[in-house]
Coordinates of N, CA and C in Angstrom, one line a residue:
X1103 N 37.9 160.8 67.6 CA 38.9 160.0 68.4 C 39.1 158.7 67.7
X1104 N 40.3 158.2 67.7 CA 40.7 157.0 67.0 C 41.0 155.9 68.1
X1105 N 41.0 154.6 67.6 CA 41.3 153.5 68.4 C 42.8 153.5 68.6
X1106 N 43.4 153.2 69.8 CA 44.8 153.3 70.0 C 45.6 152.3 69.2
X1107 N 46.1 152.7 68.1 CA 47.0 151.9 67.3 C 48.4 152.2 67.5
X1108 N 49.3 151.2 67.5 CA 50.7 151.4 67.7 C 51.6 150.8 66.7
X1109 N 51.0 149.9 65.8 CA 51.9 149.3 64.8 C 51.9 150.1 63.5
X1110 N 53.1 150.5 63.1 CA 53.2 151.4 61.9 C 52.6 150.6 60.7
X1111 N 51.9 151.3 59.8 CA 51.4 150.7 58.6 C 50.0 150.1 58.8
X1112 N 49.5 149.9 60.0 CA 48.2 149.4 60.2 C 47.1 150.4 59.8
X1113 N 46.1 149.9 59.1 CA 45.0 150.9 58.7 C 44.2 151.3 59.9
X1114 N 43.9 152.6 59.9 CA 43.1 153.2 61.0 C 41.7 153.5 60.5
X1115 N 40.7 153.1 61.4 CA 39.3 153.4 61.1 C 38.8 154.3 62.2
X1116 N 38.0 155.2 61.8 CA 37.3 156.1 62.9 C 36.3 155.2 63.6
X1117 N 36.3 155.4 64.9 CA 35.3 154.7 65.7 C 33.9 155.3 65.5
X1118 N 32.9 154.6 65.4 CA 31.5 155.1 65.4 C 31.2 155.8 66.7
X1119 N 30.4 156.8 66.6 CA 30.0 157.6 67.8 C 29.3 156.8 68.8
X1120 N 28.7 155.6 68.5 CA 28.0 154.8 69.4 C 28.9 154.1 70.4
X1121 N 30.3 154.0 70.1 CA 31.2 153.4 71.0 C 31.6 154.3 72.1
X1122 N 32.0 153.8 73.3 CA 32.4 154.6 74.4 C 33.7 155.3 74.0
X1123 N 33.9 156.6 74.5 CA 35.1 157.3 74.2 C 36.2 157.1 75.1
X1124 N 36.0 156.3 76.1 CA 37.1 156.0 77.1 C 37.6 154.6 76.9
X1125 N 38.8 154.4 77.3 CA 39.4 153.0 77.2 C 39.2 152.4 78.6
X1126 N 39.2 151.1 78.8 CA 39.4 150.1 77.7 C 38.1 149.8 77.0
X1127 N 38.3 149.3 75.8 CA 37.2 148.9 74.9 C 37.0 147.4 75.0
X1128 N 35.9 147.0 74.4 CA 35.6 145.5 74.2 C 35.9 145.2 72.8
X1129 N 36.7 144.2 72.5 CA 37.2 143.8 71.2 C 36.6 142.5 70.7
X1130 N 36.0 142.5 69.5 CA 35.5 141.3 68.9 C 36.3 141.0 67.7
X1131 N 37.1 139.9 67.9 CA 38.1 139.4 66.8 C 37.3 138.6 65.7
X1132 N 37.6 139.0 64.5 CA 37.0 138.3 63.4 C 35.5 138.4 63.3
X1133 N 34.9 139.5 63.7 CA 33.5 139.6 63.9 C 32.8 140.3 62.7
X1134 N 33.4 140.2 61.5 CA 32.9 140.9 60.4 C 31.4 140.7 60.0
X1135 N 30.9 139.5 60.2 CA 29.5 139.2 59.8 C 28.5 139.6 60.9
X1136 N 28.9 139.5 62.1 CA 28.0 139.7 63.2 C 28.5 140.8 64.1
X1137 N 28.0 142.0 64.0 CA 28.5 143.1 64.8 C 27.7 143.2 66.1
X1138 N 28.4 143.4 67.2 CA 27.7 143.6 68.5 C 27.9 145.0 68.9
X1139 N 26.7 145.7 69.1 CA 26.8 147.1 69.5 C 27.7 147.4 70.7
X1140 N 28.6 148.4 70.7 CA 29.4 148.7 71.8 C 30.8 148.0 71.8
X1141 N 31.0 147.1 70.8 CA 32.2 146.3 70.7 C 33.0 146.9 69.5
X1142 N 34.3 146.8 69.6 CA 35.2 147.2 68.5 C 35.4 146.0 67.6
X1143 N 35.1 146.1 66.4 CA 35.3 145.0 65.4 C 36.7 145.0 64.9
X1144 N 37.4 143.9 65.0 CA 38.8 143.8 64.6 C 38.8 142.6 63.6
X1145 N 39.1 142.9 62.3 CA 39.0 141.8 61.3 C 40.1 142.1 60.2
X1146 N 40.4 141.1 59.5 CA 41.5 141.2 58.4 C 40.9 141.7 57.1
X1147 N 39.6 141.6 56.9 CA 39.0 142.0 55.7 C 38.5 143.4 55.7
X1148 N 39.2 144.3 55.0 CA 38.8 145.7 55.0 C 37.4 146.0 54.3
X1149 N 37.0 145.1 53.5 CA 35.7 145.3 52.8 C 34.5 145.2 53.7
X1150 N 34.7 144.6 54.9 CA 33.5 144.5 55.8 C 33.5 145.7 56.8
X1151 N 34.5 146.7 56.6 CA 34.6 147.9 57.3 C 34.7 147.7 58.8
X1152 N 35.7 146.9 59.3 CA 35.9 146.8 60.7 C 36.5 148.1 61.3
X1153 N 36.4 148.3 62.6 CA 37.0 149.5 63.2 C 38.5 149.4 63.1
X1154 N 39.1 148.2 63.2 CA 40.5 148.0 63.1 C 40.8 146.9 62.1
X1155 N 41.6 147.1 61.1 CA 42.0 146.1 60.2 C 43.3 145.4 60.7
X1156 N 43.2 144.1 61.0 CA 44.4 143.5 61.6 C 44.5 142.0 61.1
X1157 N 45.7 141.6 60.7 CA 45.9 140.2 60.4 C 46.4 139.5 61.6
X1158 N 45.6 138.6 62.1 CA 45.9 137.9 63.4 C 47.1 136.9 63.2
X1159 N 47.6 136.7 62.0 CA 48.8 135.9 61.8 C 50.0 136.8 61.9
X1160 N 49.9 138.1 62.0 CA 51.0 139.0 62.1 C 50.9 139.7 63.4
X1161 N 51.6 139.1 64.4 CA 51.6 139.7 65.7 C 52.8 140.6 65.9
X1162 N 52.6 141.6 66.8 CA 51.6 141.8 67.7 C 50.4 142.5 67.1
X1163 N 49.2 142.3 67.7 CA 48.0 143.0 67.2 C 48.2 144.5 67.3
X1164 N 47.6 145.3 66.4 CA 47.8 146.7 66.3 C 47.0 147.5 67.4
X1165 N 47.2 147.0 68.7 CA 46.5 147.7 69.8 C 47.5 147.9 70.9
X1166 N 47.2 148.9 71.7 CA 48.1 149.2 72.8 C 47.9 148.1 73.9
X1167 N 48.9 147.9 74.7 CA 48.8 147.0 75.9 C 47.7 147.5 76.8
X1168 N 46.9 146.6 77.3 CA 45.9 147.0 78.3 C 44.7 147.8 77.8
X1169 N 44.5 147.9 76.5 CA 43.5 148.8 75.9 C 42.2 148.1 75.8
X1170 N 42.0 146.9 76.0 CA 40.7 146.2 75.9 C 40.3 145.5 77.2
X1171 N 39.1 145.6 77.6 CA 38.6 145.0 78.8 C 38.1 143.6 78.6
X1172 N 37.5 143.4 77.4 CA 37.0 142.0 77.1 C 37.3 141.7 75.6
X1173 N 37.7 140.5 75.4 CA 38.0 140.0 74.0 C 37.0 138.8 73.7
X1174 N 36.4 138.9 72.6 CA 35.6 137.8 72.1 C 36.2 137.3 70.8
X1175 N 36.6 136.0 70.9 CA 37.2 135.3 69.7 C 36.4 134.1 69.4
X1176 N 35.5 134.2 68.5 CA 34.6 133.0 68.2 C 35.0 132.4 66.8
X1177 N 35.5 131.2 66.9 CA 35.8 130.4 65.7 C 36.9 131.1 64.8
X1178 N 38.0 131.6 65.5 CA 39.1 132.3 64.9 C 40.4 131.5 65.0
X1179 N 40.7 131.1 66.2 CA 42.0 130.5 66.5 C 42.4 129.3 65.6
X1180 N 41.4 128.5 65.2 CA 41.7 127.3 64.4 C 42.1 127.7 63.0
X1181 N 41.9 128.9 62.6 CA 42.3 129.4 61.2 C 43.7 130.0 61.2
X1182 N 44.3 130.2 62.3 CA 45.6 130.9 62.3 C 46.8 130.0 62.1
X1183 N 47.8 130.6 61.4 CA 49.0 129.9 61.1 C 50.0 130.1 62.2
X1184 N 49.9 131.2 63.0 CA 50.8 131.4 64.1 C 50.4 130.4 65.2
X1185 N 51.4 130.1 66.1 CA 51.2 129.1 67.2 C 50.1 129.7 68.1
X1186 N 49.3 128.9 68.7 CA 48.2 129.3 69.5 C 48.7 130.0 70.8
X1187 N 49.9 129.6 71.3 CA 50.4 130.3 72.5 C 50.8 131.8 72.2
X1188 N 51.3 132.0 71.0 CA 51.7 133.4 70.6 C 50.4 134.3 70.5
X1189 N 49.4 133.7 69.9 CA 48.1 134.4 69.7 C 47.5 134.7 71.1
X1190 N 47.5 133.8 72.0 CA 46.9 134.0 73.3 C 47.8 134.9 74.2
X1191 N 49.1 134.9 74.0 CA 50.0 135.8 74.7 C 49.7 137.3 74.3
X1192 N 49.4 137.5 73.0 CA 49.1 138.8 72.5 C 47.8 139.3 73.0
X1193 N 46.8 138.4 73.1 CA 45.5 138.7 73.6 C 45.7 139.1 75.1
X1194 N 46.5 138.4 75.8 CA 46.8 138.7 77.2 C 47.4 140.1 77.3
X1195 N 48.3 140.4 76.4 CA 49.0 141.7 76.4 C 48.0 142.9 76.2
X1196 N 47.0 142.7 75.3 CA 46.1 143.8 75.0 C 45.0 143.9 76.1
X1197 N 44.8 142.9 76.9 CA 43.7 142.9 77.9 C 44.2 143.8 79.1
X1198 N 43.2 144.5 79.6 CA 43.4 145.3 80.8 C 43.5 144.3 82.0
X1199 N 44.0 144.8 83.2 CA 44.0 143.9 84.4 C 42.6 143.4 84.7
X1200 N 42.5 142.2 85.0 CA 41.2 141.5 85.2 C 40.3 141.5 84.0
X1201 N 40.9 141.7 82.8 CA 40.2 141.6 81.6 C 39.8 140.1 81.3
X1202 N 38.8 139.9 80.4 CA 38.3 138.6 80.1 C 38.4 138.2 78.7
X1203 N 38.6 137.0 78.4 CA 38.6 136.4 77.1 C 37.5 135.4 77.0
X1204 N 36.6 135.5 76.0 CA 35.6 134.5 75.7 C 36.0 134.0 74.3
X1205 N 36.3 132.7 74.3 CA 36.8 132.0 73.1 C 36.0 130.8 72.8
X1206 N 35.7 130.6 71.5 CA 35.0 129.4 71.0 C 35.8 128.8 69.9
X1207 N 36.1 127.5 70.0 CA 36.8 126.8 68.9 C 36.0 125.5 68.6
X1208 N 36.1 124.9 67.4 CA 35.5 123.6 67.2 C 36.1 122.6 68.1
X1209 N 35.3 121.6 68.5 CA 35.8 120.5 69.3 C 36.0 119.3 68.4
X1210 N 37.2 119.2 67.9 CA 37.5 118.1 67.0 C 37.6 116.7 67.8
X1211 N 37.7 116.8 69.1 CA 38.0 115.6 69.9 C 36.7 115.1 70.6
X1212 N 35.5 115.6 70.2 CA 34.3 115.1 70.8 C 34.1 113.6 70.4
X1213 N 33.3 112.9 71.1 CA 33.0 111.5 70.7 C 32.4 111.4 69.3
X1214 N 31.5 112.3 69.0 CA 30.9 112.3 67.6 C 32.0 112.4 66.6
X1215 N 32.9 113.4 66.7 CA 33.9 113.6 65.7 C 34.9 112.5 65.7
X1216 N 35.2 111.9 66.8 CA 36.1 110.7 66.9 C 35.5 109.5 66.1
X1217 N 34.2 109.3 66.3 CA 33.6 108.2 65.6 C 33.5 108.5 64.1
X1218 N 33.1 109.7 63.7 CA 33.1 110.0 62.3 C 34.4 109.8 61.7
X1219 N 35.5 110.2 62.3 CA 36.9 110.0 61.8 C 37.2 108.5 61.7
X1220 N 36.8 107.8 62.7 CA 37.1 106.3 62.7 C 36.5 105.6 61.5
X1221 N 35.3 106.1 61.1 CA 34.6 105.5 60.0 C 34.7 106.2 58.7
X1222 N 35.7 107.1 58.7 CA 36.1 107.8 57.4 C 35.1 108.9 57.0
X1223 N 34.3 109.4 57.8 CA 33.3 110.4 57.5 C 33.7 111.7 58.1
X1224 N 34.7 112.3 57.5 CA 35.2 113.5 58.2 C 34.6 114.8 57.7
X1225 N 33.8 114.7 56.6 CA 33.2 116.0 56.1 C 31.7 116.2 56.5
X1226 N 31.3 115.6 57.5 CA 29.9 115.7 57.9 C 29.5 116.9 58.7
X1227 N 30.4 117.5 59.4 CA 30.1 118.6 60.3 C 30.8 119.9 59.9
X1228 N 30.3 121.0 60.5 CA 30.9 122.3 60.3 C 32.3 122.3 60.9
X1229 N 32.6 121.4 61.9 CA 33.9 121.4 62.5 C 35.0 121.0 61.5
X1230 N 34.7 120.3 60.4 CA 35.6 119.8 59.5 C 35.7 120.8 58.3
X1231 N 36.1 122.0 58.6 CA 36.2 123.1 57.6 C 37.6 123.0 57.0
X1232 N 37.7 123.0 55.7 CA 39.0 122.9 55.0 C 40.0 124.1 55.3
X1233 N 39.5 125.2 55.9 CA 40.3 126.3 56.2 C 40.8 126.2 57.6
X1234 N 40.5 125.2 58.4 CA 41.0 125.0 59.7 C 42.5 124.4 59.6
X1235 N 43.4 125.1 60.2 CA 44.8 124.7 60.1 C 45.3 124.0 61.3
X1236 N 44.5 124.0 62.4 CA 45.0 123.3 63.6 C 43.8 122.7 64.4
X1237 N 44.1 121.7 65.1 CA 43.1 121.1 66.0 C 43.4 121.5 67.4
X1238 N 42.4 121.9 68.2 CA 42.6 122.3 69.5 C 41.8 121.5 70.5
X1239 N 42.5 120.8 71.4 CA 41.7 120.0 72.4 C 41.5 120.8 73.6
X1240 N 40.5 120.4 74.4 CA 40.1 121.1 75.6 C 41.2 121.2 76.6
X1241 N 41.9 120.1 76.8 CA 43.0 120.0 77.8 C 44.2 120.9 77.4
X1242 N 44.5 120.9 76.1 CA 45.6 121.7 75.6 C 45.3 123.2 75.7
X1243 N 44.1 123.6 75.4 CA 43.6 125.0 75.5 C 43.6 125.5 77.0
X1244 N 43.1 124.6 77.8 CA 43.1 124.9 79.3 C 44.5 125.1 79.8
X1245 N 45.4 124.2 79.5 CA 46.8 124.3 79.9 C 47.5 125.5 79.4
X1246 N 47.3 125.9 78.1 CA 47.9 127.1 77.6 C 47.4 128.3 78.3
X1247 N 46.1 128.4 78.5 CA 45.6 129.6 79.1 C 46.1 129.7 80.6
X1248 N 46.2 128.7 81.3 CA 46.8 128.7 82.7 C 48.2 129.1 82.6
X1249 N 49.0 128.6 81.7 CA 50.4 128.9 81.6 C 50.7 130.4 81.3
X1250 N 49.8 131.0 80.4 CA 50.0 132.4 80.0 C 49.6 133.3 81.2
X1251 N 48.7 132.9 82.0 CA 48.3 133.8 83.1 C 46.8 134.1 83.2
X1252 N 46.0 133.2 82.6 CA 44.5 133.3 82.7 C 44.0 132.3 83.7
X1253 N 42.8 132.6 84.2 CA 42.1 131.6 85.0 C 40.9 131.1 84.2
X1254 N 41.1 130.0 83.4 CA 40.0 129.6 82.5 C 39.0 128.7 83.1
X1255 N 37.8 128.8 82.6 CA 36.8 127.8 82.9 C 35.9 127.6 81.6
X1256 N 35.6 126.3 81.4 CA 34.8 126.0 80.2 C 33.3 126.2 80.5
X1257 N 32.6 126.6 79.5 CA 31.2 127.0 79.6 C 30.4 126.1 78.7
X1258 N 29.7 125.1 79.3 CA 28.9 124.2 78.5 C 27.5 124.4 79.0
X1259 N 26.8 125.3 78.3 CA 25.4 125.6 78.7 C 24.4 124.5 78.4
X1260 N 24.7 123.7 77.3 CA 23.8 122.7 76.9 C 23.7 121.5 77.8
X1261 N 24.8 121.2 78.5 CA 24.9 120.0 79.4 C 25.4 120.4 80.7
X1262 N 24.6 121.2 81.5 CA 25.2 121.7 82.8 C 25.6 120.7 83.8
X1263 N 25.0 119.5 83.9 CA 25.3 118.6 85.0 C 26.1 117.4 84.5
X1264 N 26.4 117.3 83.2 CA 27.0 116.1 82.7 C 28.5 116.1 82.9
X1265 N 29.1 115.1 83.5 CA 30.6 115.1 83.6 C 31.2 114.8 82.2
X1266 N 32.4 115.3 82.0 CA 33.2 115.1 80.7 C 32.4 115.7 79.6
X1267 N 31.8 116.9 79.8 CA 30.9 117.5 78.8 C 31.7 117.8 77.5
X1268 N 33.0 118.0 77.6 CA 33.8 118.3 76.4 C 33.9 117.2 75.4
X1269 N 33.5 116.0 75.9 CA 33.5 114.8 75.0 C 32.2 114.8 74.1
X1270 N 31.2 115.5 74.5 CA 29.9 115.5 73.7 C 29.7 116.8 73.0
X1271 N 30.3 117.9 73.4 CA 30.0 119.2 72.8 C 30.7 119.4 71.5
X1272 N 30.0 120.0 70.5 CA 30.6 120.3 69.2 C 31.6 121.5 69.2
X1273 N 31.5 122.3 70.2 CA 32.4 123.5 70.3 C 33.0 123.5 71.7
X1274 N 34.2 124.0 71.8 CA 34.8 124.3 73.1 C 34.6 125.8 73.4
X1275 N 33.9 126.1 74.5 CA 33.6 127.5 74.9 C 34.3 127.8 76.2
X1276 N 35.3 128.7 76.2 CA 36.0 129.0 77.4 C 35.9 130.5 77.7
X1277 N 35.7 130.7 79.0 CA 35.7 132.1 79.6 C 36.9 132.2 80.5
X1278 N 37.9 133.0 80.2 CA 39.1 133.1 80.9 C 39.3 134.5 81.4
X1279 N 39.6 134.6 82.6 CA 39.9 136.0 83.2 C 41.4 136.1 83.4
X1280 N 41.9 137.3 83.0 CA 43.4 137.6 83.2 C 43.7 137.8 84.6
X1281 N 44.7 137.0 85.1 CA 45.0 137.2 86.5 C 45.7 138.5 86.8
X1282 N 45.4 139.2 87.9 CA 46.0 140.5 88.1 C 47.5 140.4 88.4

């Protein structure tokens, strides 16, 4: 059985037998280095042997609408040249009803990063990757997700009771459920 591809010219990979044979699947975007059992790996690099080879800058993603129940996108969106709203709209399209998106992006607007920038020390953290093509703030991401049709909530496990946690966290972690 193959993953449901709809875009002509997209490379097709056979699904390993360990993955469920029914849809919807769980999709891990850009997960070439860390494979999670039971998840469909979707990546641009064919040498890492993902289940689906897809360039996230060329939308729509080569997946059928409603074919994925969960999407994990960790440290991917900041590398894309397409507008963030287009990327999130396509994730919304491939998610099944009540599907969820778990997304992590660097927090360039934390107090630490603002102070580093103020004093000219922009290369001190992993957040300052030269391959990052966009900065994503917590407020902007939250508003985009709500606009598209998600119910987002930020997940800050390290500081559960601290107000304004997005100001101290090095990463923005969001868990968003697709509204029915």
